[in-house]
Structure formats: structure tokens, C-alpha cells
XYZ file of C-alpha atoms in Angstrom:
449
model
C -33.102 -21.137 4.748
C -30.182 -20.552 6.880
C -27.733 -19.938 4.034
C -30.199 -17.189 2.679
C -29.888 -15.625 6.247
C -26.306 -15.518 5.926
C -26.940 -14.602 2.257
C -29.357 -11.334 4.107
C -26.530 -10.903 6.362
C -23.563 -9.765 3.762
C -26.213 -8.347 1.831
C -26.788 -5.791 4.665
C -23.077 -5.892 4.868
C -22.703 -4.871 1.314
C -25.577 -2.657 1.017
C -24.433 -0.231 4.717
C -23.535 3.337 3.535
C -19.873 4.285 4.355
C -17.772 6.609 4.407
C -13.850 6.977 4.589
C -12.031 5.213 7.339
C -14.695 2.522 8.536
C -13.927 -1.570 8.203
C -16.774 -4.096 8.768
C -16.652 -6.113 12.090
C -18.335 -9.595 12.006
C -19.168 -12.165 15.178
C -20.047 -15.219 15.664
C -20.129 -17.656 18.533
C -21.088 -21.511 19.730
C -23.040 -19.608 22.677
C -26.858 -18.671 21.878
C -28.326 -14.960 22.596
C -24.985 -13.411 22.947
C -26.156 -10.393 21.225
C -29.544 -9.242 21.094
C -31.744 -8.622 17.828
C -31.373 -4.449 18.963
C -27.361 -4.567 19.086
C -26.876 -4.537 15.738
C -26.581 -0.425 14.085
C -29.333 1.228 11.507
C -27.786 1.638 8.822
C -25.472 4.283 7.924
C -24.415 4.434 11.655
C -20.895 4.637 12.832
C -19.640 1.876 15.850
C -17.766 3.988 17.751
C -14.517 2.710 19.999
C -16.881 2.809 23.675
C -19.504 1.014 21.224
C -17.782 -1.934 20.239
C -16.359 -1.992 23.253
C -19.575 -2.142 24.947
C -20.624 -5.132 22.312
C -17.540 -7.330 23.191
C -17.414 -7.029 26.922
C -21.113 -8.033 26.950
C -20.048 -11.355 24.789
C -17.068 -12.370 26.612
C -18.095 -11.695 30.342
C -21.526 -13.977 28.908
C -19.790 -16.471 26.362
C -17.149 -18.601 25.966
C -13.330 -17.334 26.845
C -11.784 -18.829 23.848
C -11.573 -16.490 21.119
C -10.336 -17.070 17.942
C -9.640 -13.284 16.182
C -8.950 -13.277 12.333
C -7.339 -10.091 11.762
C -7.276 -8.802 8.198
C -4.926 -6.684 6.657
C -7.217 -4.707 5.031
C -11.115 -5.361 4.389
C -14.085 -3.217 3.520
C -18.518 -3.517 2.295
C -17.128 -3.088 -0.730
C -15.288 -6.473 -1.292
C -18.296 -8.265 -0.003
C -20.428 -6.523 -2.723
C -17.531 -7.342 -5.256
C -16.593 -10.962 -4.393
C -19.282 -12.290 -2.083
C -22.404 -13.671 -3.302
C -25.391 -12.081 -2.266
C -26.793 -11.773 -5.883
C -27.662 -15.718 -5.899
C -24.039 -16.038 -7.729
C -23.434 -18.647 -4.454
C -21.141 -20.708 -6.975
C -18.403 -17.332 -7.304
C -18.536 -16.259 -3.450
C -15.164 -15.494 -2.570
C -16.596 -16.209 1.636
C -18.447 -19.385 1.236
C -17.380 -20.977 5.059
C -17.759 -17.251 6.251
C -21.417 -17.697 5.445
C -21.961 -21.348 6.677
C -20.349 -19.923 9.878
C -23.160 -17.332 10.410
C -25.358 -19.243 9.113
C -24.994 -22.049 11.991
C -23.935 -19.869 14.612
C -26.268 -19.773 17.415
C -25.934 -16.202 17.582
C -24.099 -13.413 15.621
C -23.229 -9.943 15.184
C -22.623 -7.933 11.876
C -20.986 -4.437 12.108
C -21.273 -3.000 8.849
C -19.311 0.514 9.780
C -16.527 0.390 12.520
C -14.142 2.799 13.514
C -11.445 1.401 12.061
C -9.166 3.188 14.938
C -11.509 1.140 16.827
C -11.609 -2.171 15.205
C -7.467 -1.840 14.998
C -7.966 -1.911 18.944
C -9.979 -4.770 19.206
C -6.569 -7.438 20.088
C -5.534 -4.577 22.424
C -8.775 -4.652 24.411
C -9.465 -8.935 24.011
C -5.687 -8.772 25.254
C -6.587 -7.103 28.579
C -9.694 -8.574 28.932
C -9.246 -12.250 28.403
C -5.833 -11.234 30.640
C -3.839 -13.348 28.612
C -1.116 -13.203 25.363
C -2.296 -13.205 21.625
C -1.363 -17.047 20.292
C -0.012 -16.370 16.819
C -2.021 -19.385 14.534
C -1.149 -20.351 10.938
C -1.685 -23.398 9.002
C 1.491 -25.667 10.084
C 0.217 -25.168 13.727
C -3.357 -26.096 13.468
C -3.002 -29.736 13.375
C -1.517 -28.953 16.881
C -3.709 -26.996 18.362
C -5.167 -27.907 22.150
C -7.257 -26.064 23.684
C -9.229 -26.107 27.304
C -12.870 -25.060 28.323
C -12.201 -23.989 31.804
C -8.944 -21.631 30.525
C -9.323 -18.695 28.018
C -7.289 -18.681 25.104
C -6.879 -16.215 22.651
C -6.047 -17.125 19.133
C -5.288 -14.849 16.595
C -4.973 -15.615 12.845
C -3.468 -13.262 10.425
C -5.042 -12.522 6.851
C -3.524 -10.964 4.151
C -5.054 -8.824 1.583
C -2.972 -8.859 -1.626
C 0.499 -10.931 -2.044
C 3.553 -8.745 -2.606
C 4.142 -10.305 -5.750
C 0.727 -8.725 -6.724
C 0.032 -11.502 -8.897
C -2.877 -12.673 -7.474
C -6.482 -10.457 -7.778
C -7.822 -9.436 -4.818
C -10.822 -11.724 -4.892
C -8.163 -15.127 -5.226
C -6.215 -13.748 -2.026
C -9.772 -13.279 -0.255
C -10.875 -17.338 -1.439
C -7.607 -18.179 0.313
C -8.244 -16.351 3.645
C -11.657 -18.146 3.374
C -10.155 -21.384 2.944
C -7.966 -20.927 5.910
C -11.011 -19.755 7.879
C -12.400 -22.749 7.331
C -9.463 -24.606 8.136
C -9.058 -22.881 11.690
C -13.059 -23.537 12.682
C -12.827 -27.328 11.399
C -9.965 -27.600 13.746
C -12.092 -25.689 16.780
C -15.107 -27.837 16.448
C -12.765 -30.959 16.364
C -11.854 -30.174 19.928
C -15.939 -30.060 20.267
C -15.110 -26.378 22.202
C -17.047 -23.440 23.055
C -15.522 -20.431 21.015
C -16.186 -16.836 20.246
C -14.818 -15.490 16.665
C -14.497 -12.018 15.306
C -13.491 -11.171 12.056
C -12.209 -7.283 11.222
C -9.694 -5.362 9.445
C -6.778 -3.016 10.731
C -8.073 -0.657 7.443
C -10.095 -0.266 5.040
C -9.240 -1.448 1.711
C -11.286 0.985 -0.595
C -11.456 4.185 1.275
C -14.761 6.046 -0.257
C -14.555 10.482 0.172
C -16.124 11.810 2.966
C -18.472 14.159 2.063
C -20.293 15.218 4.933
C -18.617 18.121 5.784
C -19.920 19.988 2.066
C -22.438 22.373 1.543
C -25.821 20.488 0.829
C -25.610 21.896 -2.577
C -21.894 20.623 -3.125
C -22.530 17.219 -2.082
C -23.690 15.979 -5.561
C -21.103 14.399 -8.449
C -20.031 17.648 -10.271
C -18.581 17.121 -13.921
C -14.840 16.401 -14.799
C -14.892 15.960 -10.746
C -11.503 14.565 -9.146
C -10.434 12.738 -6.256
C -8.918 15.227 -3.625
C -5.320 13.659 -2.853
C -4.226 13.569 0.567
C -2.064 16.439 1.957
C 1.627 15.959 2.051
C 3.338 15.093 5.937
C 5.075 18.358 7.077
C 7.029 18.810 10.179
C 5.710 20.678 12.645
C 2.404 19.279 12.569
C 1.394 22.867 13.789
C 2.957 26.359 12.954
C 5.164 27.168 10.005
C 6.543 23.690 8.490
C 10.141 22.933 7.787
C 9.877 19.954 6.211
C 7.021 18.204 3.567
C 7.123 14.783 2.558
C 5.005 13.501 0.374
C 3.979 10.097 -1.225
C 0.977 8.633 -3.260
C 2.157 5.160 -1.987
C 4.356 4.404 0.716
C 4.373 1.206 1.657
C 7.429 -1.456 3.856
C 7.879 -5.187 3.737
C 9.491 -7.836 4.857
C 9.236 -11.362 4.207
C 6.683 -10.019 0.965
C 4.729 -9.255 3.592
C 3.448 -5.353 2.817
C 2.338 -3.163 5.028
C 0.755 0.446 3.450
C 1.540 2.926 5.781
C 0.125 6.150 3.124
C -2.949 6.984 5.040
C -0.939 6.289 8.354
C 1.182 9.146 6.943
C -0.815 11.857 4.693
C -3.829 13.826 5.052
C -5.187 15.518 7.860
C -6.198 13.180 10.724
C -3.008 10.590 10.745
C -1.805 8.942 13.445
C 2.098 9.053 12.767
C 4.308 11.023 15.288
C 7.067 13.094 13.911
C 8.229 15.396 17.062
C 11.561 13.483 17.450
C 12.030 15.001 14.097
C 14.896 17.984 14.108
C 15.614 20.630 11.427
C 19.050 22.476 11.509
C 20.972 24.203 8.799
C 23.498 21.564 8.156
C 21.541 18.506 8.193
C 17.796 17.111 8.898
C 15.902 14.429 10.755
C 12.295 13.009 9.265
C 11.639 10.938 12.114
C 8.057 9.331 11.698
C 6.646 6.493 14.195
C 3.644 4.176 13.638
C 2.383 2.826 16.606
C 1.282 -0.312 14.966
C 2.392 -1.908 12.125
C 1.854 -5.557 11.394
C 1.207 -5.748 15.234
C 4.772 -4.167 16.446
C 5.622 -0.099 16.717
C 7.746 0.903 13.290
C 10.114 4.073 13.402
C 11.185 5.726 9.907
C 14.073 7.843 9.680
C 15.353 10.048 6.702
C 18.587 11.302 7.609
C 19.475 15.005 5.302
C 22.627 16.601 5.255
C 22.849 20.703 3.404
C 26.283 21.119 1.621
C 27.814 24.005 0.040
C 29.548 23.700 -3.005
C 31.692 25.962 -4.518
C 31.287 25.111 -7.994
C 27.437 25.586 -7.956
C 27.703 28.526 -5.282
C 24.566 26.988 -4.255
C 23.470 24.761 -0.866
C 22.592 21.505 -1.742
C 20.852 18.927 0.452
C 20.705 15.151 0.373
C 18.774 12.337 1.520
C 21.647 10.333 2.320
C 20.291 7.184 4.734
C 16.934 5.718 5.386
C 15.960 3.690 8.510
C 13.862 1.195 9.673
C 13.365 0.448 13.122
C 10.760 -2.233 14.192
C 10.760 -2.177 17.894
C 13.347 -1.596 19.959
C 15.145 -3.321 17.686
C 18.454 -2.298 16.046
C 17.876 -0.024 12.920
C 17.213 -1.275 9.362
C 19.560 0.832 7.253
C 19.386 1.672 3.606
C 21.349 3.915 1.883
C 20.140 6.614 -0.455
C 21.416 7.562 -3.965
C 20.670 10.474 -6.162
C 18.089 11.587 -3.931
C 19.750 15.415 -4.347
C 18.037 18.956 -4.862
C 19.286 22.275 -4.280
C 18.157 23.673 -1.087
C 15.228 25.953 -2.701
C 14.002 23.355 -4.681
C 12.086 20.204 -3.467
C 13.272 16.793 -5.025
C 10.383 14.161 -6.764
C 10.662 11.031 -8.603
C 8.422 8.556 -10.025
C 9.043 5.718 -7.436
C 11.815 5.469 -5.221
C 12.038 1.658 -3.818
C 15.248 -0.757 -2.753
C 14.261 -3.494 -5.339
C 17.970 -4.649 -6.494
C 16.374 -5.623 -10.515
C 15.136 -2.457 -10.354
C 16.187 0.697 -11.958
C 14.627 3.307 -9.792
C 16.575 1.753 -6.845
C 17.689 4.521 -5.271
C 17.473 2.590 -2.066
C 20.327 0.155 -1.419
C 19.957 -2.049 1.643
C 22.885 -3.063 3.497
C 23.819 -5.498 6.174
C 20.888 -7.308 7.374
C 18.507 -5.898 5.419
C 17.836 -7.454 2.360
C 14.733 -9.149 3.727
C 13.309 -5.644 4.523
C 11.672 -3.883 1.008
C 10.413 -0.006 0.725
C 8.860 1.420 -1.552
C 7.721 5.046 -2.164
C 5.671 5.971 -5.969
C 5.597 9.426 -6.746
C 7.718 10.423 -4.369
C 8.832 14.192 -3.327
C 10.293 15.765 -0.045
C 11.182 19.244 0.611
C 13.820 20.078 3.971
C 14.498 23.840 3.317
C 13.124 27.002 2.706
C 9.692 25.780 2.939
C 6.780 28.199 2.130
C 3.520 26.975 3.260
C 1.872 23.295 2.149
C 2.857 23.244 -1.220
C 6.042 22.499 -2.491
C 8.730 24.382 -4.618
C 9.940 23.723 -7.844
C 10.937 20.348 -8.550
C 14.427 18.792 -9.314
C 13.759 15.803 -10.659
C 15.162 12.235 -10.260
C 15.125 11.453 -13.966
C 17.563 13.050 -16.769
C 17.149 14.879 -19.655
C 18.339 12.083 -21.552
C 15.351 9.158 -20.261
C 16.317 5.217 -21.812
C 13.211 5.898 -24.390
C 14.979 9.264 -25.814
C 18.354 7.349 -26.094
C 16.509 4.833 -27.809
C 14.923 6.919 -29.926
C 17.640 9.072 -30.674
C 19.930 5.560 -31.267
C 17.200 4.073 -33.534
C 16.924 7.542 -35.660
C 20.823 8.250 -35.973
C 20.586 3.982 -37.202
C 18.127 4.800 -39.947
C 19.381 8.134 -40.889
C 23.353 6.558 -41.363
C 21.283 3.469 -43.509
C 19.512 6.192 -45.140
C 23.019 8.219 -46.534
C 24.316 5.392 -47.482
C 22.037 4.018 -50.236
C 21.486 7.532 -51.529
C 25.696 7.580 -51.544
C 25.702 4.526 -53.524
C 22.452 5.692 -55.782
C 24.084 8.665 -56.200
C 27.682 7.001 -56.970
C 25.870 4.788 -60.233
C 27.668 6.052 -63.690
C 25.462 4.692 -67.019
C 28.000 3.900 -70.170
C 29.078 6.625 -72.442
C 29.169 4.271 -75.485
C 26.944 0.969 -76.454
C 28.290 -1.698 -78.869
C 26.293 -1.422 -81.987
C 25.386 -5.538 -83.390
C 26.263 -4.088 -86.979
C 29.655 -2.625 -86.299
C 33.046 -4.158 -84.992
C 33.046 -4.893 -81.491
C 33.947 -1.899 -78.767
C 37.241 -2.630 -77.134
C 37.776 -1.284 -73.977
C 41.129 -1.167 -72.845
C 41.328 -2.199 -69.000
C 44.087 0.634 -68.429
C 41.644 3.130 -69.349
């Protein structure tokens, strides 16, 4: 019955209505009666930051002060639908330890839809409430974990959603995360310390389109309807734009841990700060500041110069340097190559990255930036002569003769050469003008003839 109850909770989690920008939050405790049955919201309700703070504040006031925060990079209720055992396939579930923890806990709370801004503020809220800094815990430090029931403790476990190499499927990563959860809970239970556990994510892994602002007659799915893309980042954010930047995927990685900045950068309701940018006739700077990326503030800078060339009799802009600054540390520099276009054009490229083995590596790391990586897919930028929120004609990074075109031309030329040589040999064949008569004398052909 307990396992059925846990499956029912996950089923409720999977079937709840979701909107863009929402993540689930699950909490359970070894202390009973922390949350009343009425604390769980009705289906379709999105828990705000104020409501979430009230729920967590009540649990911390009445429950244990040893808090375990399991913070995943990305998570959505669709992950429970796709990979959970909510349809009776218990052996195929990716969350057996989570289901067992919810079933065995004296009190639990399941919030299917929490505003992801509110969820990302949970670490700061717990730190302020408990008055202690979080202790990062991994598999190597579990054996050395020692807790005291009389002293508050905040344990932070970071769980990825996908690996940096992208060789593991999401279900395999979620299963691995569930195994880590089981190991951490086993370590806490061996200490026989009361605790409260919270599982949530920084961002949703799957974003559903929000249609709440559409007219009722337009809510239905239309034939051949296409999903809307995020609007480009503009500087300044209000007024006439001077610079535009867009990419379908904008990510930075360190030590094979990737951080997706796409939804933080592009769209109408973004948290990126571009007030430090500047636009001048000879040089420009696009500065993007993120408050929390992997637990630390991150600043990304694009340095652009605008130069007049007499040969073409026009100005050309070039992105020559990309900088990453984590916290207050030293800048991590990437020298940009071949990212240039006429000033009245925009520049676009299918992929801009810093992978050494990639042919699209237009960013060359310098100094101690080898452990950092940058990936921008369907990259497009315009720094001058911007008109509205639409890019001008794009100068593409791919040349007229791409590698595929060169391979086709060379192969065709080789086949044409072989055909020409064979045709020439066939046309050079000559038949004999005299033939030997068996009844007559033998034909003698002089060697000099």
C-alpha cells in the first residue's frame, strides 16, 4: 500500500498541468505532521515564491534542522511521466529510491508546479533560515559525513540532468541520480539523525508553450502550427536596439559540466543583465551578467571592433574576443576568429564553439581557459545599423565552397578524367587493313612499315 501511495504521488506529479518555466518540488521528513494534507495545491496551481517560502518556513520551524537539498540542473514533471513507474512498470522506473523515500516518510509534500525562479531561490532561503552555509556533498565525502542532531546542517547535493559528452540517455542519468539519492539517504539513516529532504531543480528540462494569453478561439492546436522561437537579446533592453544577439543553444561548460544559458538570455522575460554593455562607432561591448549559474555569478563579454577597409570601401565589424568571468575571478579568454561581417549586415553561423577537434571551432581558448568550453548553435549577431528586432541580411561563416561541395567536385572531376581517358583509348583502336588467307601465301609485314 505504501508503494502504491508513492506511485500515486508520482502519478499526480506527472498528470498535473504545467506551464513554461515551472519545476517540481518534492519534500519529505523523518518528522511527522510537518505539512497538512491541505498544503498540497490543487491541479494547475503554480506555487509562487511567497507560498513556497511559507511552506518551507513552517517545516523548518517545526521539524529537524538537518536539511538535505538535492538540486538538479533540470527537471520537469514530464520526466516522471516518461521515466517513472507510474503506469505499473515498476521495474522500469528511474526513481525507485525516491518512491521508497516518499512511501516511508512520516510526512511528505509534492508540489508539481513551482515557479522556477522560486525554486532556484531555495538554497539562499535555506541558508538565511538556518544561518549556515551549505555543505557540498558528493559520493566521495559520504563516508566522512558526521552530523549532530542539536546543530543545524545544510547538505547540498548537485545532480546533473545530462552528461557533458551527451553519450548517456536522460533516463540513464536520472537513474544514476536516483542511485546517488539512495546512497545519501542510506548515509543519513546510518547516522540515525532526523532530517528533512528537498528535491527540486534550477530549471525545467522541458518547456511547454504558454497559451494563457491567447484568445479562446485560438487555444486549439492549428494545422501545421510551429512553435515560437525565443526573441533575440537586445541592447538596450528598452528603447531603440543597438545590438542584437541570438542562438538556439547558448551553453558554457567547465570540467565537462554544462550550464544552459539559452532561456536565461533570450525571450521576453529573461534575468540577464546587459546594462554594462556599450556601443560606439569604433568598438562595442556586449556584457551579459547572470546572477546564478552553477552556484556563482557569471559574466559573458563579447568584444567587438568596427574597422574601415579601403579595399572594400566599407566598415566591417568583427567579434575578436569572448570573455567568461566567474564571480570576481580573472577573465577566461577565447580569441574569436572569422566572426566578421560588413557593418550593415549581421553575422550568422550554424555553430560557434571552442572544441579543439571541431571544424567549427571559431573560438580559440588561451592561457588557463582549456577547461572551459563555449557552445553556440545557430549563432547570429548584429552590432551596427540595427533596425528594430529583426536582423539584417546575414553574412554566413560557411564559404561558397564547403567541404561537401569540394568533395563532390573532386569526385566528379576524377570520374570525368577516367571517362575521357577510356573514351580516348577506345577511339584510338585500329583494325587490320589486310587479313591472312589460309589458301594463299602468308602475309609478311615488314617491321619498318
